[in-house]
PDB file of C-alpha atoms and ligand atoms in Angstrom:
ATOM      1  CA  UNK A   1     -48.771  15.711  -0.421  1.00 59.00           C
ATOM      2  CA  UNK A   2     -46.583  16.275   2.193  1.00 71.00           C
ATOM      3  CA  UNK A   3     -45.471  12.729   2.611  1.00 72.00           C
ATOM      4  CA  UNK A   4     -44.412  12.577  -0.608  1.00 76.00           C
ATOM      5  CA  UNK A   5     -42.244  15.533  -0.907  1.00 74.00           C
ATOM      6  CA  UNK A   6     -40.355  14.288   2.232  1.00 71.00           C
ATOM      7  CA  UNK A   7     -40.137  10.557   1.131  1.00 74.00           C
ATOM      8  CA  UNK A   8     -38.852  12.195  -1.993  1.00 67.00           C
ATOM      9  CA  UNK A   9     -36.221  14.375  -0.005  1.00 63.00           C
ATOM     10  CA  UNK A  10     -35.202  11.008   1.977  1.00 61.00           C
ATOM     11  CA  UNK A  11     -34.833   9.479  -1.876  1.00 63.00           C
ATOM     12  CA  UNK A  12     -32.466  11.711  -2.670  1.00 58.00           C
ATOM     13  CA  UNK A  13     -30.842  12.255   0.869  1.00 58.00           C
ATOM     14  CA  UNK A  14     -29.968   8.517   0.404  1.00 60.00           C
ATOM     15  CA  UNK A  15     -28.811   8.657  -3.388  1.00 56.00           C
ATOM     16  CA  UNK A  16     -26.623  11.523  -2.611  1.00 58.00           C
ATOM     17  CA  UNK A  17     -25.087  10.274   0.501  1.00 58.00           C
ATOM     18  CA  UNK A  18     -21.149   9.344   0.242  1.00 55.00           C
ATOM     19  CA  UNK A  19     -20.949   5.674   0.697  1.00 50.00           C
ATOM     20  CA  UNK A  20     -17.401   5.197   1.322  1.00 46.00           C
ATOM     21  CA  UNK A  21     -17.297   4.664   4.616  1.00 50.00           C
ATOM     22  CA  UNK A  22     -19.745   1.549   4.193  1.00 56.00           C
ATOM     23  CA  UNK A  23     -17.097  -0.095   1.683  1.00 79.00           C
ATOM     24  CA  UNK A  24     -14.211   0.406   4.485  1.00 94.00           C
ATOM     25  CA  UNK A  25     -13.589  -2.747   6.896  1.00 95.00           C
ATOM     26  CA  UNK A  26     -13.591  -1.771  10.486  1.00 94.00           C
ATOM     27  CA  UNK A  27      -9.909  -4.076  10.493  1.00 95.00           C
ATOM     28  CA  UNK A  28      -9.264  -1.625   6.556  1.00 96.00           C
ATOM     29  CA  UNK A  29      -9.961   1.246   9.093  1.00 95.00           C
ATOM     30  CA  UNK A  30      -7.473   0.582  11.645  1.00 94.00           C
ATOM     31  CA  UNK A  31      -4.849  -0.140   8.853  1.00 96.00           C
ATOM     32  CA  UNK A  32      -5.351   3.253   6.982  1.00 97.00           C
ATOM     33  CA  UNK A  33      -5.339   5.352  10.474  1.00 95.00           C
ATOM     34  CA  UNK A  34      -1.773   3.582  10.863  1.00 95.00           C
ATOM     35  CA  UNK A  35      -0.337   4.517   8.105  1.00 96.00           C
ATOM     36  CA  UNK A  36      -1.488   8.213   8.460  1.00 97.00           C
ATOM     37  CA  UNK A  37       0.053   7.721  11.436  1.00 94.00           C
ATOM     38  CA  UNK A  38       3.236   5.844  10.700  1.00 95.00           C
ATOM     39  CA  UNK A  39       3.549   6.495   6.546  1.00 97.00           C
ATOM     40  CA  UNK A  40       1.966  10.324   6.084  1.00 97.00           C
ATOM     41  CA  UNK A  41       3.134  11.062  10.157  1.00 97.00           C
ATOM     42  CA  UNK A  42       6.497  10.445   8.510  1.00 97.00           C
ATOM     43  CA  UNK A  43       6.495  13.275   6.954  1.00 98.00           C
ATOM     44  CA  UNK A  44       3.823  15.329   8.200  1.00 97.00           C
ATOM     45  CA  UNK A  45       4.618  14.762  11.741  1.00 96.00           C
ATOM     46  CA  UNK A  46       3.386  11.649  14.023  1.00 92.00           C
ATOM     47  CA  UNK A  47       0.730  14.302  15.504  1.00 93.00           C
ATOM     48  CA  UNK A  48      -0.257  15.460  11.990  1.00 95.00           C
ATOM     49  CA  UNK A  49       1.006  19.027  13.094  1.00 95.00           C
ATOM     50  CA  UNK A  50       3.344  19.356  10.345  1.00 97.00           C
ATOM     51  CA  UNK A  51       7.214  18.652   9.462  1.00 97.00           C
ATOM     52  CA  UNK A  52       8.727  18.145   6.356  1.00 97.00           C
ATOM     53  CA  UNK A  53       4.974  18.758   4.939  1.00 98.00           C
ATOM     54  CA  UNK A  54       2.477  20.814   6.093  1.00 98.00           C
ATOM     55  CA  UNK A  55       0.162  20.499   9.220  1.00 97.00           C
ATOM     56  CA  UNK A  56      -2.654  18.662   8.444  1.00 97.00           C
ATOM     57  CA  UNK A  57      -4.544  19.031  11.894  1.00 95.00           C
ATOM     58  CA  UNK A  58      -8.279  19.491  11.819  1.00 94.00           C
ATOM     59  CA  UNK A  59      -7.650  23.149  12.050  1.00 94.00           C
ATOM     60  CA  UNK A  60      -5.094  23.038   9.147  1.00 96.00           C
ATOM     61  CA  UNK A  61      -7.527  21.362   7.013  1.00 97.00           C
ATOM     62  CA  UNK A  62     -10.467  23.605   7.743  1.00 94.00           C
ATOM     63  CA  UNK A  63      -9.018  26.164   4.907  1.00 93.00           C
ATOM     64  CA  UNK A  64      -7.706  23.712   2.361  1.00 97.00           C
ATOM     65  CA  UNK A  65     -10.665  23.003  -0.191  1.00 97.00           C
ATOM     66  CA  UNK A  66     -11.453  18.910  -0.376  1.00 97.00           C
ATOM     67  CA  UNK A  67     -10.358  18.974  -4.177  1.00 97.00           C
ATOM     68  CA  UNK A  68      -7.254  20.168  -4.034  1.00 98.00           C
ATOM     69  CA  UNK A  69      -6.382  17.645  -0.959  1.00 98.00           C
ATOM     70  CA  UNK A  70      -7.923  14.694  -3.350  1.00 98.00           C
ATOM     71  CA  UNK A  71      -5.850  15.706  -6.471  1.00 98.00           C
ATOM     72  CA  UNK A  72      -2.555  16.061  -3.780  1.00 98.00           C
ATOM     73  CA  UNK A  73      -3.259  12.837  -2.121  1.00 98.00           C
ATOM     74  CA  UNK A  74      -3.984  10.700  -4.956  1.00 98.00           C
ATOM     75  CA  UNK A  75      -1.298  12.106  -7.409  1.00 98.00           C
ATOM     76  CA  UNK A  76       0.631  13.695  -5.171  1.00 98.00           C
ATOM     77  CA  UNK A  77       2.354  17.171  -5.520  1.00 98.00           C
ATOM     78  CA  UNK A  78       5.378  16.748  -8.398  1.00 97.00           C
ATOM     79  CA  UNK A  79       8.544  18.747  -7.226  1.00 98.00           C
ATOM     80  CA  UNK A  80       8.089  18.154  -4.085  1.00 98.00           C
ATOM     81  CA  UNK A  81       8.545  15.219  -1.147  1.00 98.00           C
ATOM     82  CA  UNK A  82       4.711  14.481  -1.786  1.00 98.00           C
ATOM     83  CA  UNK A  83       4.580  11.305  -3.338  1.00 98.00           C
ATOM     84  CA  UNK A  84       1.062   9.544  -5.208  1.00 98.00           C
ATOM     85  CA  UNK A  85      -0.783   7.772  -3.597  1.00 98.00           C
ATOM     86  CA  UNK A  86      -3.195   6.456  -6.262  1.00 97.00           C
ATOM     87  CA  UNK A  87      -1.410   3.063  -6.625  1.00 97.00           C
ATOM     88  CA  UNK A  88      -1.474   2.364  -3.154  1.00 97.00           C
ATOM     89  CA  UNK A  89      -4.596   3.229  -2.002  1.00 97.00           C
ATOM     90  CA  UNK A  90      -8.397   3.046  -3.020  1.00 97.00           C
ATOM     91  CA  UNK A  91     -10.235   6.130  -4.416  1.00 96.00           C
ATOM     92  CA  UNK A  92     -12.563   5.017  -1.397  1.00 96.00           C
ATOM     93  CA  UNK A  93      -9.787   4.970   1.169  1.00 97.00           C
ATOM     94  CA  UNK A  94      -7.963   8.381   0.276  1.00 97.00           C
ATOM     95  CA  UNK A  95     -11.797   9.787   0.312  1.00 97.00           C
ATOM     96  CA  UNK A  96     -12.070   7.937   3.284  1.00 96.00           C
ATOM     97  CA  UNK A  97      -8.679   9.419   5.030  1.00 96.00           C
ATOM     98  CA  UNK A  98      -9.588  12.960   3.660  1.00 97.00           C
ATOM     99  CA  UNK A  99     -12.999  12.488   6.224  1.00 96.00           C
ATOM    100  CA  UNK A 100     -10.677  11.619   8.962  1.00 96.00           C
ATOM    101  CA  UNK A 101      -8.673  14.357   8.459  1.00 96.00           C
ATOM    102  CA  UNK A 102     -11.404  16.872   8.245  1.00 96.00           C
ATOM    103  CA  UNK A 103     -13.196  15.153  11.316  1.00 94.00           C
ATOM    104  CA  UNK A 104      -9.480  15.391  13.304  1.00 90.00           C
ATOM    105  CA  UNK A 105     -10.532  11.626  14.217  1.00 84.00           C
ATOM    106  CA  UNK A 106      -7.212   9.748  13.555  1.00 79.00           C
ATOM    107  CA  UNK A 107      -6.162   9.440  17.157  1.00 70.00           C
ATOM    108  CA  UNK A 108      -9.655   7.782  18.169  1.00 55.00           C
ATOM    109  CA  UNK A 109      -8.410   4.035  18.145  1.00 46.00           C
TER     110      UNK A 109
HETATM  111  C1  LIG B 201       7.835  11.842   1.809  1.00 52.31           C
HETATM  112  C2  LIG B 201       7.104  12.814   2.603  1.00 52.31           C
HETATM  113  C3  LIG B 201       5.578  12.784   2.587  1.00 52.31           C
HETATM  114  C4  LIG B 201       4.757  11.720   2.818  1.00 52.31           C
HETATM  115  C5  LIG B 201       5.131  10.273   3.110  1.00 52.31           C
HETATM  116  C6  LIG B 201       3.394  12.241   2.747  1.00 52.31           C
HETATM  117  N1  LIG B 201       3.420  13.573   2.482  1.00 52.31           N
HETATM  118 FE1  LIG B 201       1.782  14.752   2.215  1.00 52.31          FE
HETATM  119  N2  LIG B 201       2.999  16.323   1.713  1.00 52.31           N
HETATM  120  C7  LIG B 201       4.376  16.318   1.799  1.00 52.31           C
HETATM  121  C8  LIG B 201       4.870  17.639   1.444  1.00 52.31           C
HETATM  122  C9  LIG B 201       6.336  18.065   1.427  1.00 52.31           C
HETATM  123  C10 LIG B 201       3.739  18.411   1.130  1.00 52.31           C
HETATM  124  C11 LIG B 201       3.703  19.879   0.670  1.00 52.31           C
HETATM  125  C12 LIG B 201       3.852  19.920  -0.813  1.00 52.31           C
HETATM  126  C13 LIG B 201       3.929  21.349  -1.319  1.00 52.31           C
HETATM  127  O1  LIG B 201       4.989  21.965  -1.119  1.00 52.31           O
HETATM  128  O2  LIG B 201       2.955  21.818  -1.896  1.00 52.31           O
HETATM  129  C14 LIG B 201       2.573  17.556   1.311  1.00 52.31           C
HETATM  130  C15 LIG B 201       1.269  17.953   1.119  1.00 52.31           C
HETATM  131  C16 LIG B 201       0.154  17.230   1.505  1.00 52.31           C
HETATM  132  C17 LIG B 201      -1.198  17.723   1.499  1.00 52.31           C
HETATM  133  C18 LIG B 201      -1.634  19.108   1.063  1.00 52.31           C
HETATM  134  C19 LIG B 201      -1.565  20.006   2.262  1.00 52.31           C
HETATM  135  C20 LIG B 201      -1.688  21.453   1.948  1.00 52.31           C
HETATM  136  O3  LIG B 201      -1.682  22.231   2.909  1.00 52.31           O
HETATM  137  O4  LIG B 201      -1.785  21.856   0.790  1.00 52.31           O
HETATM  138  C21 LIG B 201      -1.996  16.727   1.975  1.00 52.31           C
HETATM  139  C22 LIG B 201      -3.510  16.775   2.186  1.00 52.31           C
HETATM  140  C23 LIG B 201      -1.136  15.618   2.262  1.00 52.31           C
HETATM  141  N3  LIG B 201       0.173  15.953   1.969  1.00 52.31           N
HETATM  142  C24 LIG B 201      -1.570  14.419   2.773  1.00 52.31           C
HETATM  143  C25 LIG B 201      -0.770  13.309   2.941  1.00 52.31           C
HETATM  144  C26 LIG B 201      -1.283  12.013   3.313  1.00 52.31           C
HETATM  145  C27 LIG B 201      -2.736  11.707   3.637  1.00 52.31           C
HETATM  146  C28 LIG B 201      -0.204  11.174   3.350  1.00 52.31           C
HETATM  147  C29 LIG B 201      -0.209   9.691   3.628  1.00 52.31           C
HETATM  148  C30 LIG B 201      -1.143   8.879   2.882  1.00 52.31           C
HETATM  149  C31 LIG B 201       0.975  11.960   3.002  1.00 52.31           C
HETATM  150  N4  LIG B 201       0.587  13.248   2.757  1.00 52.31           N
HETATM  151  C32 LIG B 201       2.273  11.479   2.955  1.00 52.31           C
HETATM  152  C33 LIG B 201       5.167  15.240   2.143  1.00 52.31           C
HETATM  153  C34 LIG B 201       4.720  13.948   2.377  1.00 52.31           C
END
């Protein structure tokens, strides 16, 4: 009885789990941390800690709900500098980037 229940919690443990970061190339990996670096550092500062847009340090992002930051990332905010990213990234990677950004991982190389 009590197997079952927890091979039936590892079931769903496994169906649940995100698997973006499985789809990402380690070489995909070091490409997308350089252009949050280079392309999103830009704007939002090379350390992430803001400048034309806002900070978007691990402690920035620990308020901002993972929605919102999707919806801005992928299409961008209109009326203002943020542009869409949709066309130029994955759905996987901009997931992807959001966990780096909430893990304040970018400047492990
Ligand atoms: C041309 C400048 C520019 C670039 C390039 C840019 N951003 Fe932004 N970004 C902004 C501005 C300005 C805002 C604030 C928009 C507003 O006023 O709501 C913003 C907002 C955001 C937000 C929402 C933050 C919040 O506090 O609500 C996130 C997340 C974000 N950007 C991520 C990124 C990522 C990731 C990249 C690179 C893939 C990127 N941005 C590239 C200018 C830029």
């Amino acid at each position: 009885m009590r197997k079952a229940r927890r091979a039936w919690l590892l079931f769903c443990i496994s169906i649940l789990t995100p698997t973006a970061m499985a789809e990402i190339t380690v070489s995909r990996q070091v490409e997308l941390k350089n252009l949050l670096e280079q392309d999103c550092g830009s704007c939002h500062g090379l350390t992430l800690k803001g400048g034309l847009g806002p900070a978007l340090t691990i402690d920035a992002m620990k308020k901002k709900p993972r929605a919102v930051m999707l919806a801005t990332i992928s299409d961008g905010r209109p009326g203002t500098p943020m542009p869409p990213w949709k066309n130029i990234l994955t759905a996987e990677e901009i997931a992807w980037l959001l966990d780096v950004l909430y893990k304040g991982s970018y400047r492990e190389k």
